[in-house]
PDB file of C-alpha atoms and ligand atoms in Angstrom:
ATOM      1  CA  MET A1268      24.366  26.913 -75.220  1.00 61.00           C
ATOM      2  CA  LYS A1269      20.722  26.072 -75.721  1.00 74.00           C
ATOM      3  CA  ARG A1270      18.897  25.364 -72.471  1.00 84.00           C
ATOM      4  CA  ARG A1271      17.623  21.822 -72.488  1.00 88.00           C
ATOM      5  CA  VAL A1272      15.377  19.759 -70.252  1.00 95.00           C
ATOM      6  CA  THR A1273      15.768  15.995 -70.672  1.00 96.00           C
ATOM      7  CA  LYS A1274      14.567  14.573 -67.338  1.00 97.00           C
ATOM      8  CA  ALA A1275      11.021  14.523 -66.046  1.00 98.00           C
ATOM      9  CA  VAL A1276       9.694  13.443 -62.675  1.00 98.00           C
ATOM     10  CA  PHE A1277       6.232  11.892 -62.427  1.00 97.00           C
ATOM     11  CA  PRO A1278       5.055  11.907 -58.818  1.00 96.00           C
ATOM     12  CA  VAL A1279       2.532   9.102 -58.631  1.00 94.00           C
ATOM     13  CA  ALA A1280       2.824   8.107 -54.972  1.00 94.00           C
ATOM     14  CA  GLY A1281      -0.340   9.918 -53.712  1.00 91.00           C
ATOM     15  CA  LEU A1282      -3.151   7.961 -52.062  1.00 90.00           C
ATOM     16  CA  GLY A1283      -5.797   9.155 -54.485  1.00 90.00           C
ATOM     17  CA  THR A1284      -8.400   9.245 -51.719  1.00 93.00           C
ATOM     18  CA  ARG A1285     -10.891  11.186 -53.806  1.00 94.00           C
ATOM     19  CA  PHE A1286     -11.340   8.090 -55.937  1.00 93.00           C
ATOM     20  CA  LEU A1287     -11.778   5.547 -53.158  1.00 95.00           C
ATOM     21  CA  PRO A1288     -12.767   2.759 -53.232  1.00 94.00           C
ATOM     22  CA  ALA A1289     -11.430   2.438 -56.810  1.00 91.00           C
ATOM     23  CA  THR A1290      -7.935   3.566 -55.806  1.00 90.00           C
ATOM     24  CA  LYS A1291      -7.715   0.934 -53.085  1.00 89.00           C
ATOM     25  CA  SER A1292      -6.244  -1.379 -55.739  1.00 87.00           C
ATOM     26  CA  VAL A1293      -6.070   0.675 -58.964  1.00 89.00           C
ATOM     27  CA  PRO A1294      -3.521   3.513 -59.052  1.00 92.00           C
ATOM     28  CA  LYS A1295      -5.257   6.760 -60.017  1.00 92.00           C
ATOM     29  CA  GLU A1296      -2.767   7.191 -62.856  1.00 92.00           C
ATOM     30  CA  ILE A1297      -3.905   3.905 -64.444  1.00 92.00           C
ATOM     31  CA  MET A1298      -7.514   5.080 -64.609  1.00 93.00           C
ATOM     32  CA  THR A1299      -8.580   5.285 -68.202  1.00 95.00           C
ATOM     33  CA  LEU A1300      -9.563   8.253 -70.307  1.00 96.00           C
ATOM     34  CA  VAL A1301     -11.290   6.670 -73.329  1.00 95.00           C
ATOM     35  CA  ASP A1302      -8.735   3.889 -73.956  1.00 93.00           C
ATOM     36  CA  ARG A1303      -5.500   5.169 -72.445  1.00 94.00           C
ATOM     37  CA  PRO A1304      -4.496   5.513 -68.803  1.00 95.00           C
ATOM     38  CA  LEU A1305      -3.744   9.000 -67.481  1.00 96.00           C
ATOM     39  CA  ILE A1306      -0.063   8.135 -67.282  1.00 95.00           C
ATOM     40  CA  GLN A1307       0.090   7.522 -71.013  1.00 95.00           C
ATOM     41  CA  TYR A1308      -1.123  11.086 -71.718  1.00 96.00           C
ATOM     42  CA  ALA A1309       1.583  12.392 -69.433  1.00 96.00           C
ATOM     43  CA  ILE A1310       4.329  10.303 -71.016  1.00 95.00           C
ATOM     44  CA  ASP A1311       3.271  11.328 -74.541  1.00 94.00           C
ATOM     45  CA  GLU A1312       3.396  14.985 -73.495  1.00 97.00           C
ATOM     46  CA  ALA A1313       6.851  14.543 -72.027  1.00 97.00           C
ATOM     47  CA  ARG A1314       8.142  12.784 -75.159  1.00 95.00           C
ATOM     48  CA  ALA A1315       6.803  15.635 -77.332  1.00 95.00           C
ATOM     49  CA  ALA A1316       8.758  18.067 -75.166  1.00 96.00           C
ATOM     50  CA  GLY A1317      11.979  16.177 -75.745  1.00 95.00           C
ATOM     51  CA  ILE A1318      12.204  14.348 -72.427  1.00 96.00           C
ATOM     52  CA  LYS A1319      14.551  11.354 -72.592  1.00 95.00           C
ATOM     53  CA  GLU A1320      14.624  10.141 -68.958  1.00 96.00           C
ATOM     54  CA  PHE A1321      11.416   9.393 -67.038  1.00 96.00           C
ATOM     55  CA  ILE A1322      11.560   9.189 -63.276  1.00 96.00           C
ATOM     56  CA  PHE A1323       8.548   7.804 -61.446  1.00 96.00           C
ATOM     57  CA  VAL A1324       8.085   8.384 -57.740  1.00 96.00           C
ATOM     58  CA  THR A1325       5.850   5.478 -56.786  1.00 94.00           C
ATOM     59  CA  ALA A1326       4.553   3.791 -53.652  1.00 92.00           C
ATOM     60  CA  ARG A1327       3.124   0.544 -52.362  1.00 88.00           C
ATOM     61  CA  GLY A1328       0.267  -0.772 -54.475  1.00 82.00           C
ATOM     62  CA  LYS A1329       1.407   0.944 -57.677  1.00 84.00           C
ATOM     63  CA  SER A1330       2.954  -2.044 -59.452  1.00 85.00           C
ATOM     64  CA  ALA A1331       0.331  -1.830 -62.210  1.00 87.00           C
ATOM     65  CA  LEU A1332       2.189   1.331 -63.323  1.00 86.00           C
ATOM     66  CA  GLU A1333       5.488  -0.518 -63.681  1.00 86.00           C
ATOM     67  CA  ASP A1334       3.821  -3.345 -65.575  1.00 87.00           C
ATOM     68  CA  TYR A1335       2.153  -0.895 -67.930  1.00 89.00           C
ATOM     69  CA  PHE A1336       5.504   0.227 -69.314  1.00 88.00           C
ATOM     70  CA  ASP A1337       6.913  -3.283 -69.602  1.00 84.00           C
ATOM     71  CA  HIS A1338       6.793  -5.567 -72.652  1.00 84.00           C
ATOM     72  CA  ALA A1339       3.939  -8.059 -72.840  1.00 86.00           C
ATOM     73  CA  PRO A1340       5.432 -10.882 -74.947  1.00 88.00           C
ATOM     74  CA  GLU A1341       2.432 -13.281 -74.831  1.00 90.00           C
ATOM     75  CA  LEU A1342      -0.071 -10.525 -75.695  1.00 90.00           C
ATOM     76  CA  GLU A1343       2.137  -9.236 -78.501  1.00 91.00           C
ATOM     77  CA  ALA A1344       2.623 -12.722 -79.922  1.00 92.00           C
ATOM     78  CA  THR A1345      -1.138 -13.362 -79.888  1.00 93.00           C
ATOM     79  CA  LEU A1346      -1.892 -10.033 -81.604  1.00 91.00           C
ATOM     80  CA  ARG A1347       0.854 -10.674 -84.199  1.00 91.00           C
ATOM     81  CA  LYS A1348      -0.548 -14.131 -84.967  1.00 91.00           C
ATOM     82  CA  ALA A1349      -4.048 -12.650 -85.367  1.00 90.00           C
ATOM     83  CA  GLY A1350      -2.706  -9.965 -87.721  1.00 91.00           C
ATOM     84  CA  LYS A1351      -3.881  -7.153 -85.385  1.00 92.00           C
ATOM     85  CA  ASP A1352      -1.266  -4.662 -86.501  1.00 90.00           C
ATOM     86  CA  ASP A1353      -3.208  -1.608 -85.346  1.00 89.00           C
ATOM     87  CA  LEU A1354      -3.322  -2.933 -81.766  1.00 91.00           C
ATOM     88  CA  LEU A1355       0.374  -3.843 -81.893  1.00 91.00           C
ATOM     89  CA  GLU A1356       1.051  -0.278 -82.991  1.00 88.00           C
ATOM     90  CA  ALA A1357      -1.041   1.045 -80.037  1.00 87.00           C
ATOM     91  CA  LEU A1358       0.980  -1.147 -77.653  1.00 88.00           C
ATOM     92  CA  LYS A1359       4.246   0.303 -78.973  1.00 86.00           C
ATOM     93  CA  THR A1360       3.458   3.675 -77.355  1.00 84.00           C
ATOM     94  CA  THR A1361       3.732   1.988 -73.965  1.00 87.00           C
ATOM     95  CA  ASN A1362       7.252   0.653 -74.638  1.00 84.00           C
ATOM     96  CA  MET A1363      10.205   2.461 -73.173  1.00 84.00           C
ATOM     97  CA  GLU A1364      13.775   2.362 -74.304  1.00 83.00           C
ATOM     98  CA  SER A1365      15.864   0.263 -71.903  1.00 81.00           C
ATOM     99  CA  GLY A1366      17.200   2.432 -69.078  1.00 86.00           C
ATOM    100  CA  ALA A1367      14.974   5.405 -69.954  1.00 91.00           C
ATOM    101  CA  ILE A1368      12.613   4.802 -67.081  1.00 93.00           C
ATOM    102  CA  ALA A1369      13.446   4.696 -63.375  1.00 94.00           C
ATOM    103  CA  TYR A1370      11.299   4.044 -60.328  1.00 94.00           C
ATOM    104  CA  ILE A1371      11.936   5.339 -56.899  1.00 95.00           C
ATOM    105  CA  ARG A1372       9.734   4.786 -53.849  1.00 94.00           C
ATOM    106  CA  GLN A1373       8.228   7.375 -51.595  1.00 95.00           C
ATOM    107  CA  HIS A1374       7.713   5.370 -48.431  1.00 92.00           C
ATOM    108  CA  LYS A1375       5.078   7.668 -46.948  1.00 90.00           C
ATOM    109  CA  ALA A1376       2.798  10.167 -48.735  1.00 89.00           C
ATOM    110  CA  MET A1377       4.313  13.273 -47.200  1.00 90.00           C
ATOM    111  CA  GLY A1378       3.379  15.625 -49.999  1.00 92.00           C
ATOM    112  CA  LEU A1379       4.287  16.592 -53.542  1.00 94.00           C
ATOM    113  CA  GLY A1380       7.445  18.384 -52.448  1.00 95.00           C
ATOM    114  CA  HIS A1381       8.636  15.357 -50.583  1.00 95.00           C
ATOM    115  CA  ALA A1382       7.855  13.120 -53.601  1.00 96.00           C
ATOM    116  CA  VAL A1383      10.036  15.278 -55.874  1.00 96.00           C
ATOM    117  CA  TRP A1384      12.771  15.385 -53.202  1.00 95.00           C
ATOM    118  CA  CYS A1385      12.795  11.554 -53.231  1.00 95.00           C
ATOM    119  CA  ALA A1386      14.055  11.723 -56.822  1.00 96.00           C
ATOM    120  CA  ARG A1387      16.940  14.092 -56.047  1.00 95.00           C
ATOM    121  CA  ARG A1388      19.756  11.652 -56.737  1.00 94.00           C
ATOM    122  CA  LEU A1389      18.343  10.614 -60.085  1.00 95.00           C
ATOM    123  CA  ILE A1390      17.820  14.255 -61.112  1.00 95.00           C
ATOM    124  CA  GLY A1391      21.335  15.359 -60.208  1.00 92.00           C
ATOM    125  CA  ASN A1392      22.514  18.855 -60.964  1.00 93.00           C
ATOM    126  CA  GLU A1393      20.371  19.886 -63.921  1.00 94.00           C
ATOM    127  CA  ALA A1394      17.053  21.519 -64.733  1.00 96.00           C
ATOM    128  CA  PHE A1395      14.164  19.040 -64.736  1.00 97.00           C
ATOM    129  CA  ALA A1396      10.472  18.884 -65.458  1.00 98.00           C
ATOM    130  CA  VAL A1397       7.705  17.686 -63.152  1.00 98.00           C
ATOM    131  CA  ILE A1398       4.418  16.408 -64.576  1.00 98.00           C
ATOM    132  CA  LEU A1399       1.371  15.569 -62.498  1.00 97.00           C
ATOM    133  CA  PRO A1400      -0.522  13.008 -64.552  1.00 96.00           C
ATOM    134  CA  ASP A1401      -3.871  13.849 -62.986  1.00 95.00           C
ATOM    135  CA  ASP A1402      -3.755  17.280 -64.630  1.00 97.00           C
ATOM    136  CA  VAL A1403      -4.583  16.372 -68.202  1.00 97.00           C
ATOM    137  CA  ILE A1404      -4.137  19.160 -70.740  1.00 97.00           C
ATOM    138  CA  ALA A1405      -5.679  18.982 -74.200  1.00 96.00           C
ATOM    139  CA  ALA A1406      -3.667  21.266 -76.455  1.00 96.00           C
ATOM    140  CA  GLU A1407      -2.647  21.544 -80.088  1.00 95.00           C
ATOM    141  CA  LYS A1408       0.988  21.906 -78.986  1.00 97.00           C
ATOM    142  CA  PRO A1409       1.444  19.873 -75.793  1.00 97.00           C
ATOM    143  CA  CYS A1410       1.725  22.058 -72.712  1.00 97.00           C
ATOM    144  CA  LEU A1411       5.218  20.962 -71.571  1.00 98.00           C
ATOM    145  CA  GLN A1412       6.517  21.526 -75.095  1.00 97.00           C
ATOM    146  CA  GLN A1413       5.179  25.119 -74.993  1.00 97.00           C
ATOM    147  CA  MET A1414       6.929  25.588 -71.683  1.00 97.00           C
ATOM    148  CA  VAL A1415      10.257  24.030 -72.739  1.00 97.00           C
ATOM    149  CA  GLU A1416      10.321  26.360 -75.757  1.00 96.00           C
ATOM    150  CA  ALA A1417       9.636  29.428 -73.573  1.00 96.00           C
ATOM    151  CA  TYR A1418      12.234  28.212 -71.039  1.00 96.00           C
ATOM    152  CA  GLU A1419      14.946  28.220 -73.730  1.00 93.00           C
ATOM    153  CA  ASP A1420      14.752  32.038 -73.538  1.00 92.00           C
ATOM    154  CA  THR A1421      14.063  32.554 -69.842  1.00 94.00           C
ATOM    155  CA  GLY A1422      15.897  29.915 -67.831  1.00 93.00           C
ATOM    156  CA  GLY A1423      14.985  29.923 -64.114  1.00 94.00           C
ATOM    157  CA  CYS A1424      11.940  28.086 -62.867  1.00 97.00           C
ATOM    158  CA  MET A1425       8.678  27.949 -64.775  1.00 98.00           C
ATOM    159  CA  VAL A1426       5.241  26.731 -63.705  1.00 98.00           C
ATOM    160  CA  ALA A1427       2.142  26.232 -65.844  1.00 98.00           C
ATOM    161  CA  ALA A1428      -0.427  28.820 -64.853  1.00 97.00           C
ATOM    162  CA  MET A1429      -4.133  29.321 -65.432  1.00 97.00           C
ATOM    163  CA  GLU A1430      -6.711  31.877 -64.326  1.00 96.00           C
ATOM    164  CA  VAL A1431      -9.315  30.326 -62.010  1.00 96.00           C
ATOM    165  CA  PRO A1432     -12.460  31.791 -60.447  1.00 94.00           C
ATOM    166  CA  VAL A1433     -11.431  33.820 -57.363  1.00 91.00           C
ATOM    167  CA  GLU A1434     -13.505  31.595 -55.022  1.00 91.00           C
ATOM    168  CA  LYS A1435     -11.574  28.528 -56.233  1.00 92.00           C
ATOM    169  CA  ALA A1436      -8.106  29.986 -55.721  1.00 94.00           C
ATOM    170  CA  SER A1437      -7.766  28.496 -52.245  1.00 93.00           C
ATOM    171  CA  SER A1438      -7.665  24.993 -53.768  1.00 92.00           C
ATOM    172  CA  TYR A1439      -4.464  25.755 -55.750  1.00 94.00           C
ATOM    173  CA  GLY A1440      -0.951  27.061 -55.495  1.00 95.00           C
ATOM    174  CA  VAL A1441      -1.356  30.739 -56.411  1.00 96.00           C
ATOM    175  CA  LEU A1442       1.119  33.181 -57.944  1.00 97.00           C
ATOM    176  CA  ASP A1443       1.800  36.664 -56.614  1.00 96.00           C
ATOM    177  CA  ILE A1444       2.362  38.519 -59.900  1.00 96.00           C
ATOM    178  CA  GLY A1445       5.356  40.829 -60.136  1.00 94.00           C
ATOM    179  CA  GLU A1446       5.414  41.643 -63.822  1.00 94.00           C
ATOM    180  CA  ASP A1447       2.763  40.607 -66.342  1.00 95.00           C
ATOM    181  CA  MET A1448       4.075  39.971 -69.853  1.00 95.00           C
ATOM    182  CA  GLY A1449       0.852  38.510 -71.222  1.00 92.00           C
ATOM    183  CA  HIS A1450       1.657  34.901 -72.058  1.00 95.00           C
ATOM    184  CA  MET A1451       3.968  34.795 -69.046  1.00 97.00           C
ATOM    185  CA  VAL A1452       4.277  36.482 -65.649  1.00 97.00           C
ATOM    186  CA  ARG A1453       7.293  36.957 -63.395  1.00 97.00           C
ATOM    187  CA  ALA A1454       6.284  35.850 -59.920  1.00 96.00           C
ATOM    188  CA  ARG A1455       7.291  37.750 -56.796  1.00 96.00           C
ATOM    189  CA  GLY A1456       5.748  35.124 -54.532  1.00 95.00           C
ATOM    190  CA  MET A1457       3.815  31.905 -54.490  1.00 95.00           C
ATOM    191  CA  VAL A1458       1.491  30.395 -51.886  1.00 93.00           C
ATOM    192  CA  GLU A1459      -0.048  26.938 -51.571  1.00 92.00           C
ATOM    193  CA  LYS A1460      -3.807  26.787 -50.874  1.00 92.00           C
ATOM    194  CA  PRO A1461      -4.159  30.309 -49.450  1.00 93.00           C
ATOM    195  CA  PRO A1462      -7.049  30.686 -46.970  1.00 91.00           C
ATOM    196  CA  VAL A1463     -10.222  32.032 -48.636  1.00 90.00           C
ATOM    197  CA  GLY A1464      -9.965  35.759 -49.341  1.00 88.00           C
ATOM    198  CA  THR A1465      -6.162  35.953 -49.002  1.00 92.00           C
ATOM    199  CA  ALA A1466      -5.005  34.729 -52.467  1.00 92.00           C
ATOM    200  CA  PRO A1467      -2.537  37.211 -54.035  1.00 94.00           C
ATOM    201  CA  SER A1468      -4.170  36.690 -57.456  1.00 95.00           C
ATOM    202  CA  ASN A1469      -6.384  34.201 -59.311  1.00 95.00           C
ATOM    203  CA  LEU A1470      -3.492  32.851 -61.360  1.00 97.00           C
ATOM    204  CA  ALA A1471      -3.206  29.244 -60.246  1.00 97.00           C
ATOM    205  CA  VAL A1472      -0.369  26.773 -60.702  1.00 97.00           C
ATOM    206  CA  ILE A1473      -1.229  23.686 -62.758  1.00 97.00           C
ATOM    207  CA  GLY A1474       0.716  20.405 -62.650  1.00 97.00           C
ATOM    208  CA  ARG A1475       3.595  21.180 -65.054  1.00 98.00           C
ATOM    209  CA  TYR A1476       6.883  22.590 -63.819  1.00 98.00           C
ATOM    210  CA  ILE A1477      10.420  23.199 -65.057  1.00 98.00           C
ATOM    211  CA  LEU A1478      12.657  23.531 -62.046  1.00 97.00           C
ATOM    212  CA  THR A1479      16.277  24.280 -61.255  1.00 95.00           C
ATOM    213  CA  PRO A1480      18.270  21.857 -59.056  1.00 95.00           C
ATOM    214  CA  ARG A1481      18.312  24.581 -56.404  1.00 94.00           C
ATOM    215  CA  VAL A1482      14.651  23.802 -55.730  1.00 95.00           C
ATOM    216  CA  LEU A1483      15.826  20.367 -54.518  1.00 95.00           C
ATOM    217  CA  GLN A1484      18.138  22.077 -52.030  1.00 93.00           C
ATOM    218  CA  ASN A1485      15.261  24.291 -50.905  1.00 94.00           C
ATOM    219  CA  LEU A1486      13.188  21.152 -50.311  1.00 92.00           C
ATOM    220  CA  ASN A1487      15.830  20.143 -47.788  1.00 89.00           C
ATOM    221  CA  GLN A1488      15.242  23.312 -45.827  1.00 87.00           C
ATOM    222  CA  ILE A1489      11.510  23.975 -45.824  1.00 86.00           C
ATOM    223  CA  LYS A1490       9.031  22.740 -43.251  1.00 81.00           C
ATOM    224  CA  PRO A1491       5.648  21.099 -43.902  1.00 78.00           C
ATOM    225  CA  SER A1492       2.887  23.677 -44.497  1.00 81.00           C
ATOM    226  CA  ALA A1493      -0.577  23.393 -46.153  1.00 72.00           C
ATOM    227  CA  GLY A1494      -2.189  20.085 -45.133  1.00 76.00           C
ATOM    228  CA  GLY A1495       0.851  19.158 -43.025  1.00 78.00           C
ATOM    229  CA  GLU A1496       2.657  18.216 -46.269  1.00 83.00           C
ATOM    230  CA  LEU A1497       6.038  19.212 -47.690  1.00 86.00           C
ATOM    231  CA  GLN A1498       4.898  21.535 -50.442  1.00 90.00           C
ATOM    232  CA  LEU A1499       6.694  21.962 -53.765  1.00 95.00           C
ATOM    233  CA  THR A1500       5.162  25.464 -53.964  1.00 94.00           C
ATOM    234  CA  ASP A1501       7.085  26.505 -50.821  1.00 93.00           C
ATOM    235  CA  ALA A1502      10.387  25.300 -52.301  1.00 95.00           C
ATOM    236  CA  ILE A1503       9.767  27.284 -55.505  1.00 96.00           C
ATOM    237  CA  ALA A1504       8.689  30.348 -53.478  1.00 95.00           C
ATOM    238  CA  GLU A1505      12.002  30.022 -51.576  1.00 94.00           C
ATOM    239  CA  GLU A1506      13.776  30.304 -54.942  1.00 95.00           C
ATOM    240  CA  ILE A1507      12.187  33.765 -55.396  1.00 95.00           C
ATOM    241  CA  THR A1508      13.352  34.751 -51.884  1.00 94.00           C
ATOM    242  CA  LYS A1509      16.848  33.744 -52.865  1.00 93.00           C
ATOM    243  CA  GLY A1510      16.693  36.022 -55.950  1.00 94.00           C
ATOM    244  CA  GLY A1511      15.984  33.309 -58.559  1.00 94.00           C
ATOM    245  CA  ASP A1512      13.607  33.794 -61.468  1.00 96.00           C
ATOM    246  CA  VAL A1513      10.209  32.099 -61.322  1.00 97.00           C
ATOM    247  CA  PHE A1514       7.822  32.473 -64.235  1.00 98.00           C
ATOM    248  CA  GLY A1515       4.165  31.505 -64.543  1.00 98.00           C
ATOM    249  CA  TYR A1516       3.419  30.387 -68.098  1.00 98.00           C
ATOM    250  CA  ARG A1517      -0.170  30.860 -69.381  1.00 98.00           C
ATOM    251  CA  PHE A1518      -0.337  27.754 -71.547  1.00 97.00           C
ATOM    252  CA  ARG A1519      -2.635  27.418 -74.533  1.00 97.00           C
ATOM    253  CA  GLY A1520      -4.960  24.474 -73.998  1.00 97.00           C
ATOM    254  CA  GLU A1521      -7.744  23.089 -71.848  1.00 97.00           C
ATOM    255  CA  ARG A1522      -6.904  21.578 -68.515  1.00 97.00           C
ATOM    256  CA  PHE A1523      -8.921  18.896 -66.808  1.00 98.00           C
ATOM    257  CA  ASP A1524      -8.517  18.103 -63.134  1.00 97.00           C
ATOM    258  CA  CYS A1525      -8.625  14.303 -63.391  1.00 96.00           C
ATOM    259  CA  GLY A1526      -7.745  14.064 -59.678  1.00 95.00           C
ATOM    260  CA  SER A1527     -11.412  14.984 -59.013  1.00 95.00           C
ATOM    261  CA  LYS A1528     -14.497  13.039 -60.019  1.00 96.00           C
ATOM    262  CA  ALA A1529     -16.160  15.962 -61.794  1.00 97.00           C
ATOM    263  CA  GLY A1530     -12.970  16.789 -63.725  1.00 97.00           C
ATOM    264  CA  PHE A1531     -12.484  13.185 -64.741  1.00 97.00           C
ATOM    265  CA  LEU A1532     -16.032  12.975 -66.070  1.00 97.00           C
ATOM    266  CA  GLN A1533     -15.591  16.242 -67.978  1.00 97.00           C
ATOM    267  CA  ALA A1534     -12.346  14.951 -69.490  1.00 97.00           C
ATOM    268  CA  THR A1535     -14.011  11.702 -70.539  1.00 97.00           C
ATOM    269  CA  VAL A1536     -16.748  13.602 -72.372  1.00 97.00           C
ATOM    270  CA  SER A1537     -14.330  16.018 -74.009  1.00 97.00           C
ATOM    271  CA  PHE A1538     -11.823  13.340 -75.089  1.00 96.00           C
ATOM    272  CA  GLY A1539     -14.665  11.076 -76.230  1.00 96.00           C
ATOM    273  CA  LEU A1540     -16.120  13.815 -78.429  1.00 96.00           C
ATOM    274  CA  ALA A1541     -12.680  14.584 -79.841  1.00 95.00           C
ATOM    275  CA  ARG A1542     -12.276  11.024 -81.079  1.00 94.00           C
ATOM    276  CA  GLU A1543     -13.275  10.568 -84.696  1.00 94.00           C
ATOM    277  CA  ASP A1544     -14.125   6.892 -84.237  1.00 93.00           C
ATOM    278  CA  LEU A1545     -16.499   7.595 -81.294  1.00 95.00           C
ATOM    279  CA  ARG A1546     -17.726  11.140 -81.910  1.00 95.00           C
ATOM    280  CA  ASP A1547     -21.001  10.542 -83.787  1.00 96.00           C
ATOM    281  CA  GLU A1548     -22.383   7.777 -81.606  1.00 96.00           C
ATOM    282  CA  PHE A1549     -21.271   9.493 -78.392  1.00 95.00           C
ATOM    283  CA  ARG A1550     -22.708  12.876 -79.343  1.00 95.00           C
ATOM    284  CA  LEU A1551     -26.080  11.298 -80.137  1.00 96.00           C
ATOM    285  CA  PHE A1552     -26.059   9.488 -76.810  1.00 96.00           C
ATOM    286  CA  LEU A1553     -25.236  12.683 -74.903  1.00 95.00           C
ATOM    287  CA  GLN A1554     -27.937  14.629 -76.710  1.00 94.00           C
ATOM    288  CA  GLU A1555     -30.524  11.973 -75.868  1.00 93.00           C
ATOM    289  CA  MET A1556     -29.426  11.818 -72.257  1.00 91.00           C
ATOM    290  CA  LEU A1557     -29.652  15.556 -71.887  1.00 92.00           C
ATOM    291  CA  SER A1558     -33.094  15.838 -73.465  1.00 92.00           C
ATOM    292  CA  VAL A1559     -34.414  12.992 -71.217  1.00 90.00           C
ATOM    293  CA  GLN A1560     -32.944  14.844 -68.181  1.00 87.00           C
ATOM    294  CA  GLN A1561     -34.465  18.163 -69.281  1.00 86.00           C
ATOM    295  CA  ALA A1562     -37.882  16.598 -69.903  1.00 87.00           C
ATOM    296  CA  ALA A1563     -37.819  15.054 -66.397  1.00 85.00           C
ATOM    297  CA  GLN A1564     -37.149  18.439 -64.724  1.00 78.00           C
TER     298      GLN A1564
HETATM  299  P1  LIG B 140      -2.912  15.075 -54.958  1.00 78.87           P
HETATM  300  O1  LIG B 140      -2.937  16.337 -54.197  1.00 78.87           O
HETATM  301  O2  LIG B 140      -3.929  14.923 -56.077  1.00 78.87           O
HETATM  302  O3  LIG B 140      -3.084  13.886 -53.932  1.00 78.87           O
HETATM  303  O4  LIG B 140      -1.447  14.889 -55.501  1.00 78.87           O
HETATM  304  P2  LIG B 140      -3.462  12.394 -54.169  1.00 78.87           P
HETATM  305  O5  LIG B 140      -3.056  11.602 -52.981  1.00 78.87           O
HETATM  306  O6  LIG B 140      -2.946  11.881 -55.503  1.00 78.87           O
HETATM  307  O7  LIG B 140      -5.057  12.415 -54.288  1.00 78.87           O
HETATM  308  P3  LIG B 140      -6.205  12.720 -53.166  1.00 78.87           P
HETATM  309  O8  LIG B 140      -6.153  14.174 -52.925  1.00 78.87           O
HETATM  310  O9  LIG B 140      -5.949  11.870 -51.953  1.00 78.87           O
HETATM  311  O10 LIG B 140      -7.462  12.286 -53.891  1.00 78.87           O
HETATM  312  C1  LIG B 140      -0.981  15.538 -56.672  1.00 78.87           C
HETATM  313  C2  LIG B 140       0.109  14.675 -57.282  1.00 78.87           C
HETATM  314  O11 LIG B 140       1.180  14.495 -56.374  1.00 78.87           O
HETATM  315  C3  LIG B 140       1.423  13.106 -56.137  1.00 78.87           C
HETATM  316  C4  LIG B 140       0.123  12.409 -56.512  1.00 78.87           C
HETATM  317  O12 LIG B 140       0.387  11.047 -56.899  1.00 78.87           O
HETATM  318  C5  LIG B 140      -0.362  13.278 -57.661  1.00 78.87           C
HETATM  319  O13 LIG B 140       0.234  12.924 -58.864  1.00 78.87           O
HETATM  320  N1  LIG B 140       1.804  12.934 -54.718  1.00 78.87           N
HETATM  321  C6  LIG B 140       1.103  13.556 -53.727  1.00 78.87           C
HETATM  322  C7  LIG B 140       2.852  12.107 -54.393  1.00 78.87           C
HETATM  323  O14 LIG B 140       3.544  11.513 -55.295  1.00 78.87           O
HETATM  324  N2  LIG B 140       3.205  11.971 -53.095  1.00 78.87           N
HETATM  325  C8  LIG B 140       2.507  12.592 -52.093  1.00 78.87           C
HETATM  326  O15 LIG B 140       2.889  12.425 -50.913  1.00 78.87           O
HETATM  327  C9  LIG B 140       1.448  13.413 -52.425  1.00 78.87           C
END
């Protein structure tokens, strides 16, 4: 039988402190890249990968996220009356089939692992995907789709992986590489935010995962680690200890860390330049800005 992944968890209950004060009232995932919130990019990627059930782990102050995926009857009626079919079409991408989306609360931000654990009853006993919306990946074939296709052959757990500069490895979950097959590695260990100089490789884990339900059981057993949080990395590493397969998948595409200010700005420039309707004007503006800056130096 073909291995399938139809459920995805979107942990969106973090505090987003790196974007304060904005995130005091605006969820990080609603922040906008060109004209779409981060969460829309994540949902589109999940849909392309064949995901049918979308599980959001939310928190207090995140109701804007729930509203975003609801119908907006007055707005739709106004646009229809004005003949704005293109905008109506754009709104359609935010609509979800009834029952396809579920929200569960994480009452306290106790870490990514804890957020995923909160969704355990909705996930049940099947493989599931996890998407972190603040990792935005521009790719010809969406990253999760690449992974789901690879997973059909491998089974086990799979994490998106990317080479990072050695000095940056301590900011990521890092893979200890057992076997390197080029586009994929088999991991023999995994460590979250290793102290500087101790990382087992420079192959970092990026926010896309395909996980077995056993990882949920592991989350029951592990203790808080890096940052005092319950780490998803530790529960996946536990899977390796128990003899399960964990693969790091070197995806094709460019990843932007939209959880950081610099990454968000870089993504805005890149996505702005990729847009046909904005490209020319935006490029001109950037060129002028840069030459003014250079002249002033
Ligand atoms: P981050 O590490 O980026 O944390 O979480 P954060 O709280 O969102 O942001 P900063 O570091 O304070 O600026 C990675 C992902 O895990 C989710 C976040 O919402 C984000 O999608 N997360 C994190 C939770 O859902 N719950 C948590 O307890 C922690």
